[in-house]
Coordinates of C-alpha atoms in Angstrom, one line a residue:
Chain A
M1 CA 10.5 21.8 30.2
Y2 CA 13.5 19.4 30.1
I3 CA 13.8 19.3 26.4
E4 CA 17.2 19.0 24.7
K5 CA 18.1 21.6 22.0
K6 CA 18.0 19.0 19.2
E7 CA 14.5 18.0 20.2
Q8 CA 13.4 21.6 20.5
V9 CA 14.3 22.1 16.8
I10 CA 12.2 19.1 15.8
I11 CA 9.3 20.3 18.0
Q12 CA 9.4 23.9 16.6
N13 CA 9.4 22.7 13.0
F14 CA 6.6 20.3 13.6
E15 CA 4.5 22.8 15.5
K16 CA 5.0 25.4 12.7
N17 CA 4.2 23.1 9.8
G18 CA 2.3 20.1 11.2
Y19 CA 4.7 17.8 9.4
L20 CA 8.4 17.0 9.2
I21 CA 10.5 15.3 6.5
F22 CA 13.7 13.6 7.7
K23 CA 16.4 11.2 6.5
P24 CA 16.8 8.2 8.8
E25 CA 20.4 7.5 9.8
D26 CA 20.2 3.8 9.0
Q27 CA 19.4 3.7 5.2
K28 CA 20.1 0.0 5.2
I29 CA 16.8 -0.7 7.0
L30 CA 15.0 1.3 4.3
N31 CA 16.7 -0.6 1.5
N32 CA 15.8 -3.8 3.2
I33 CA 12.1 -2.8 3.3
K34 CA 12.2 -1.9 -0.4
S35 CA 13.9 -5.2 -1.3
K36 CA 11.2 -7.1 0.7
F37 CA 8.5 -5.4 -1.4
L38 CA 10.4 -6.4 -4.6
S39 CA 10.5 -10.0 -3.4
F40 CA 6.7 -9.9 -3.1
L41 CA 6.4 -8.5 -6.6
A42 CA 9.0 -10.9 -8.0
K43 CA 6.9 -13.9 -7.2
K44 CA 3.8 -12.2 -8.5
I45 CA 4.6 -10.3 -11.7
Y46 CA 8.1 -10.1 -12.9
N47 CA 11.4 -11.8 -12.8
K48 CA 13.6 -9.6 -14.9
K49 CA 16.8 -9.3 -12.9
S50 CA 18.2 -6.8 -15.4
K51 CA 15.9 -3.9 -14.2
N52 CA 16.7 -2.1 -11.0
E53 CA 14.3 -1.9 -8.0
S54 CA 13.4 1.8 -8.5
Y55 CA 12.6 1.2 -12.2
I56 CA 10.3 -1.7 -11.3
L57 CA 8.4 0.2 -8.7
N58 CA 8.1 3.4 -10.7
N59 CA 6.9 1.5 -13.8
I60 CA 4.7 -1.1 -12.2
H61 CA 1.8 0.2 -14.4
K62 CA 3.6 -1.4 -17.3
Y63 CA 3.3 -4.8 -15.6
I64 CA -0.2 -4.7 -14.2
E65 CA -3.6 -3.7 -15.6
K66 CA -5.5 -0.9 -14.0
K67 CA -8.5 -3.1 -13.3
K68 CA -6.4 -5.5 -11.4
L69 CA -4.8 -2.8 -9.2
N70 CA -7.1 -3.3 -6.2
D71 CA -6.6 -7.0 -5.9
F72 CA -2.9 -6.5 -6.5
R73 CA -2.7 -3.9 -3.7
L74 CA -4.7 -6.1 -1.3
D75 CA -2.5 -9.0 -2.0
I76 CA 0.7 -7.0 -1.1
I77 CA -0.9 -5.5 2.0
K78 CA -1.7 -9.0 3.1
K79 CA 1.9 -10.0 2.6
I80 CA 3.5 -7.0 4.3
N81 CA 1.2 -7.5 7.3
S82 CA 1.7 -11.3 7.5
T83 CA 4.6 -10.6 10.0
N84 CA 5.6 -7.7 12.2
E85 CA 8.9 -7.3 10.4
I86 CA 8.1 -4.2 8.3
K87 CA 6.2 -2.5 11.1
E88 CA 9.1 -3.0 13.5
K89 CA 11.5 -1.5 10.9
V90 CA 9.3 1.5 10.3
Y91 CA 9.1 2.1 14.1
K92 CA 12.9 1.8 14.3
L93 CA 13.4 4.3 11.5
S94 CA 11.1 6.9 13.1
K95 CA 11.8 6.2 16.8
K96 CA 13.7 9.4 17.4
Y97 CA 10.9 11.6 16.0
L98 CA 8.1 9.5 17.7
D99 CA 9.8 9.8 21.0
T100 CA 10.1 13.6 20.7
L101 CA 6.7 14.3 19.2
V102 CA 4.5 11.6 20.6
G103 CA 6.1 9.9 23.6
N104 CA 7.9 6.6 24.4
E105 CA 5.0 4.5 25.5
L106 CA 3.3 3.9 22.2
V107 CA 0.6 1.9 20.4
I108 CA 1.0 1.2 16.7
Q109 CA -1.6 0.6 14.1
K110 CA -2.0 -3.1 13.6
R111 CA -2.0 -3.1 9.9
I112 CA 0.3 -1.0 7.8
N113 CA -1.4 0.7 4.8
L114 CA -0.1 0.8 1.3
S115 CA -0.9 3.3 -1.4
I116 CA -0.1 2.6 -5.1
Q117 CA -1.1 5.3 -7.5
L118 CA -0.7 4.5 -11.1
P119 CA -0.4 7.4 -13.6
K120 CA -3.8 8.8 -14.6
D121 CA -5.6 6.4 -12.2
S122 CA -8.6 8.0 -10.5
S123 CA -9.7 4.8 -8.7
S124 CA -7.4 5.2 -5.6
L125 CA -7.8 8.8 -4.7
L126 CA -8.1 10.2 -1.2
P127 CA -9.8 13.6 -1.6
L128 CA -9.1 16.3 0.8
H129 CA -9.9 15.3 4.4
A130 CA -8.6 15.2 7.9
D131 CA -8.7 11.8 9.7
T132 CA -10.1 13.5 12.8
W133 CA -13.2 14.5 10.8
S134 CA -14.2 10.9 10.7
G135 CA -13.6 10.0 14.3
V136 CA -9.9 9.5 14.5
S137 CA -8.1 10.7 17.7
P138 CA -6.1 13.9 17.3
F139 CA -3.5 12.3 19.5
E140 CA -2.3 10.2 16.5
L141 CA 0.7 10.8 14.3
V142 CA 1.1 9.4 10.8
V143 CA 4.4 8.0 9.5
W144 CA 4.4 8.1 5.7
L145 CA 7.2 6.2 4.0
P146 CA 7.7 6.5 0.2
L147 CA 9.3 3.6 -1.7
V148 CA 9.9 5.9 -4.7
N149 CA 10.6 9.6 -5.1
C150 CA 7.3 11.5 -4.6
Y151 CA 6.8 15.0 -6.0
E152 CA 4.1 17.2 -7.7
T153 CA 1.0 15.2 -8.4
K154 CA 2.7 12.0 -7.5
T155 CA 2.8 13.0 -3.8
M156 CA 0.2 14.1 -1.2
Y157 CA -0.7 17.6 -0.2
I158 CA -1.3 19.1 3.3
L159 CA -2.4 22.4 4.7
P160 CA 0.4 23.5 7.1
S161 CA -0.4 24.3 10.7
H162 CA 0.5 27.9 10.4
K163 CA -2.2 28.3 7.7
M164 CA -4.8 26.4 9.5
K165 CA -5.9 29.3 11.7
K166 CA -6.8 31.3 8.7
Y167 CA -9.4 28.7 7.6
E168 CA -10.5 27.1 10.9
S169 CA -13.9 28.8 11.0
K170 CA -14.5 28.7 7.2
L171 CA -13.5 25.1 6.5
I172 CA -16.8 23.3 7.1
N173 CA -20.1 25.1 7.5
K174 CA -23.8 24.8 6.4
K175 CA -22.9 25.8 2.8
T176 CA -20.2 23.1 2.4
K177 CA -21.3 20.5 -0.1
S178 CA -18.2 18.7 -1.1
S179 CA -14.5 18.1 -0.3
E180 CA -13.7 19.7 -3.6
Q181 CA -15.3 22.9 -2.4
I182 CA -12.9 22.9 0.6
F183 CA -10.0 22.0 -1.6
N184 CA -10.7 25.0 -3.8
L185 CA -11.0 27.2 -0.8
I186 CA -7.6 26.4 0.6
K187 CA -5.8 25.3 -2.6
K188 CA -3.4 28.3 -2.7
D189 CA -2.0 27.5 0.7
L190 CA -1.6 23.7 0.2
I191 CA 1.9 22.3 0.3
W192 CA 2.8 19.5 -2.1
L193 CA 5.2 17.5 -0.1
K194 CA 8.4 16.5 -2.0
V195 CA 9.5 13.4 -0.3
N196 CA 12.3 11.3 -1.9
Y197 CA 13.0 7.7 -1.4
G198 CA 15.3 7.6 1.6
E199 CA 13.3 10.1 3.5
I200 CA 10.3 9.8 5.8
L201 CA 7.4 12.1 6.4
V202 CA 5.6 12.4 9.7
F203 CA 2.4 14.5 9.7
D204 CA -0.5 15.6 11.8
Q205 CA -3.6 13.8 10.4
S206 CA -5.9 16.4 11.9
L207 CA -4.7 18.9 9.2
P208 CA -6.5 18.8 5.8
H209 CA -4.6 16.6 3.4
G210 CA -5.1 14.3 0.4
N211 CA -4.0 13.6 -3.2
I212 CA -5.2 14.1 -6.7
V213 CA -4.8 12.1 -9.9
N214 CA -1.1 11.3 -10.5
R215 CA -0.3 13.1 -13.7
E216 CA 3.4 12.1 -13.6
K217 CA 4.8 9.3 -15.7
E218 CA 5.7 7.2 -12.7
T219 CA 3.7 5.2 -10.1
R220 CA 3.6 6.3 -6.5
W221 CA 4.3 3.7 -3.8
S222 CA 4.0 4.8 -0.2
M223 CA 3.2 3.1 3.1
N224 CA 1.5 4.8 6.1
I225 CA 1.1 3.8 9.7
R226 CA -0.2 5.5 12.8
F227 CA 1.2 5.8 16.3
K228 CA -0.1 7.4 19.5
G229 CA 0.5 7.4 23.2
I230 CA -0.9 4.3 24.9
F231 CA -2.8 6.2 27.6
T232 CA -4.1 9.0 25.3
P233 CA -7.8 9.2 24.2
Y234 CA -8.6 6.7 21.4
G235 CA -11.5 8.0 19.2
D236 CA -13.1 5.4 17.0
K237 CA -9.9 3.3 16.4
K238 CA -9.6 1.3 19.6
I239 CA -6.9 -0.7 21.3
G240 CA -7.0 -4.4 20.3
E241 CA -9.1 -3.7 17.1
F242 CA -6.9 -1.1 15.5
F243 CA -3.9 -0.5 17.8
E244 CA -1.6 -2.6 19.8
P245 CA 0.9 -1.6 22.5
I246 CA 4.6 -1.8 21.5
T247 CA 6.6 -0.1 24.2
L248 CA 4.7 -0.5 27.4
K249 CA 7.1 0.2 30.2
P250 CA 7.6 -2.0 33.3
V251 CA 6.6 0.7 35.8
S252 CA 3.3 1.3 34.0
K253 CA 2.7 -2.5 34.0
K254 CA 3.5 -2.6 37.7
G255 CA 1.2 0.3 38.4
M256 CA -1.7 -1.1 36.4
N257 CA -1.4 -4.4 38.4
Y258 CA -0.9 -2.7 41.7
K259 CA -3.1 -3.5 44.7
L260 CA -3.0 -2.0 48.1
P261 CA -2.2 -4.6 50.9
G262 CA -5.3 -6.5 51.9
Q263 CA -7.2 -5.6 48.7
Chain B
M1 CA -9.2 -26.6 6.5
K2 CA -9.2 -25.8 10.2
K3 CA -12.5 -26.1 12.0
L4 CA -13.4 -23.4 14.5
R5 CA -16.4 -23.2 16.8
G6 CA -18.0 -19.8 17.0
Y7 CA -18.5 -18.1 20.4
I8 CA -20.6 -15.0 20.9
F9 CA -22.2 -13.0 23.7
S10 CA -25.8 -12.3 24.7
R11 CA -24.8 -9.6 27.2
P12 CA -22.8 -6.4 26.8
F13 CA -19.0 -6.6 27.4
M14 CA -16.7 -3.7 28.4
E15 CA -19.7 -1.4 28.0
E16 CA -20.3 -2.5 24.4
R17 CA -23.3 -4.3 23.0
V18 CA -23.3 -6.0 19.6
P19 CA -26.4 -7.8 18.3
Q20 CA -25.9 -11.6 18.0
H21 CA -26.5 -11.7 14.3
V22 CA -23.9 -9.0 13.7
Q23 CA -21.4 -11.0 15.8
N24 CA -22.1 -14.0 13.6
I25 CA -21.6 -12.1 10.4
I26 CA -18.2 -10.9 11.6
L27 CA -17.2 -14.5 12.6
R28 CA -18.3 -15.9 9.3
N29 CA -16.5 -13.3 7.4
Y30 CA -13.3 -13.8 9.5
C31 CA -13.4 -17.6 8.8
E32 CA -14.0 -17.1 5.1
K33 CA -11.2 -14.6 4.8
N34 CA -8.7 -16.9 6.5
N35 CA -9.9 -20.2 5.0
Y36 CA -11.4 -21.8 8.2
T37 CA -14.5 -23.8 8.5
F38 CA -16.9 -21.9 10.7
L39 CA -19.0 -24.0 13.0
L40 CA -22.3 -22.5 14.3
S41 CA -21.7 -20.2 17.3
S42 CA -22.4 -21.1 20.9
V43 CA -24.0 -18.2 22.8
E44 CA -22.8 -17.4 26.3
Y45 CA -25.5 -16.9 28.9
K46 CA -26.7 -13.4 29.7
M47 CA -26.0 -13.7 33.5
N48 CA -23.1 -11.4 34.6
K49 CA -19.7 -13.1 34.7
S50 CA -21.1 -16.4 33.4
F51 CA -18.6 -18.5 31.3
I52 CA -20.6 -21.7 31.4
I53 CA -20.9 -22.0 27.6
L54 CA -17.3 -21.1 27.1
E55 CA -16.3 -24.0 29.4
L56 CA -18.6 -26.3 27.3
V57 CA -17.0 -25.2 24.1
I58 CA -13.5 -26.0 25.6
K59 CA -14.7 -29.5 26.5
E60 CA -15.8 -30.0 22.9
L61 CA -12.4 -28.8 21.4
K62 CA -10.9 -32.3 21.1
K63 CA -12.8 -32.8 17.9
L64 CA -11.9 -29.3 16.6
D65 CA -9.0 -27.0 15.9
G66 CA -10.0 -24.2 18.1
L67 CA -12.6 -21.5 18.8
V68 CA -13.4 -18.2 17.3
A69 CA -14.8 -15.5 19.6
Y70 CA -16.2 -12.2 18.4
S71 CA -13.9 -10.1 20.7
M72 CA -11.0 -10.7 23.1
F73 CA -12.9 -8.6 25.6
Q74 CA -15.5 -11.3 25.9
F75 CA -13.1 -13.4 28.0
P76 CA -13.1 -13.0 31.8
E77 CA -12.0 -9.6 33.1
N78 CA -10.1 -11.3 36.0
E79 CA -6.7 -12.2 34.8
I80 CA -6.4 -15.4 36.9
E81 CA -9.7 -16.7 35.5
R82 CA -8.7 -15.6 32.0
N83 CA -5.4 -17.4 32.3
K84 CA -7.1 -20.6 33.5
I85 CA -9.2 -20.6 30.4
L86 CA -6.2 -19.9 28.1
T87 CA -4.2 -22.7 29.7
K88 CA -7.1 -25.2 29.3
I89 CA -7.2 -24.4 25.6
L90 CA -3.5 -24.2 24.9
K91 CA -2.8 -27.5 26.8
Q92 CA -5.0 -29.2 24.2
K93 CA -2.8 -27.5 21.5
K94 CA -5.9 -25.7 20.2
E95 CA -6.2 -22.1 18.9
I96 CA -8.2 -19.2 20.1
H97 CA -9.2 -16.6 17.5
F98 CA -10.8 -13.2 18.0
A99 CA -12.5 -11.9 14.9
V100 CA -12.9 -8.1 15.6
E101 CA -9.3 -7.8 16.7
D102 CA -8.0 -10.2 14.0
F103 CA -5.9 -11.8 16.7
K104 CA -5.1 -15.4 17.5
I105 CA -3.5 -17.2 20.4
K106 CA -1.5 -20.3 19.6
N107 CA 1.2 -20.2 22.3
N108 CA 2.2 -18.5 25.5
E109 CA 3.9 -15.6 23.7
D110 CA 0.5 -14.8 22.0
A111 CA -1.2 -15.1 25.4
K112 CA 1.2 -12.6 27.0
K113 CA 0.5 -10.1 24.2
F114 CA -3.3 -10.7 24.7
N115 CA -3.0 -10.1 28.5
E116 CA -1.0 -6.9 27.8
I117 CA -3.8 -5.5 25.6
W118 CA -6.3 -6.5 28.3
L119 CA -4.3 -4.7 31.0
V120 CA -4.2 -1.5 29.0
K121 CA -7.9 -1.7 28.0
K122 CA -9.0 -2.2 31.7
N123 CA -6.9 0.8 32.8
L124 CA -7.9 3.2 30.1
K125 CA -10.9 4.3 32.2
Y126 CA -8.4 6.0 34.5
C127 CA -6.8 7.9 31.5
P128 CA -8.1 11.0 29.7
Q129 CA -11.0 9.9 27.4
K130 CA -12.4 13.0 25.9
I131 CA -11.2 14.3 22.6

């Protein structure tokens, strides 16, 4: 394999754990994404210039009512997806890792997801699951980007790859009645990912992961988006509907259009 | 509010079959969500490779803002034929929307992206499929 030393380190870590947390070199791009979010909020709920950006995001529960959270979240998702700007920035920030772990001819999820978890709110939970269990292709990688520091119950958990073997045959069987049951089975081996603002997490969505009620005093804000190789199997999320090509190379284009003389 | 004529299929496309009433539900929902007026769908003929109804819809576009099809893969598989249709619509400065893919074509740049997705989709049958 013609793989550089630096890449080998990335690969080894990823293969061992099924996730990686890294600090992108260009922090300006991250700050720019955060400011963009704040500009959406500014128009919507606050215009107190005295508060700093992190304060506003971490304390958004002081500005909106819990019952309005879903509409609020949908409105922001609509805004962040109204152009390709944020998606392009997230790609740029993770490119080095995507190239090493996935490849350089990629499709991107068309709509970026946003998770807002207010303290003590049980309405936006994602109980233990693996995306592949509901038809998602195992060829996908998730990029998870927090806009605030995420820790303890304010973050997500994952079962690392090296622990997966231990449970593979026990995870789901005829006796399995709920995701809570699976959660309790693997609880002691779960890793609660500490990801600070300024860092990015990439993870294998075929590993069991999820979150619980945020018992911290701050709100969690994180975005997630999926990437996969253009020519790898798609699962239920198809090209056009869910994914779009972003880095199709000229030789692939030429090859796909190629016709033998006379044909 | 922009007025879009619906366009649905009565035959399978790219090995997929969607009941007509389901296609209409998706179109109506897309138009509601995006604040367009949805005009009752025209249904393409069942005969293989027929685009007779699509051509009729294009002729009618003068009075409308564009058309909304269920899927981008209901357009002709052949790129030359597909581009002819796109040109006819874009020349009139009208829009083409695809509800399932939440994708619209308003200019040549959008058309290029559309053809790129088509190219990949057509070639995926030569790539590994099984998970």
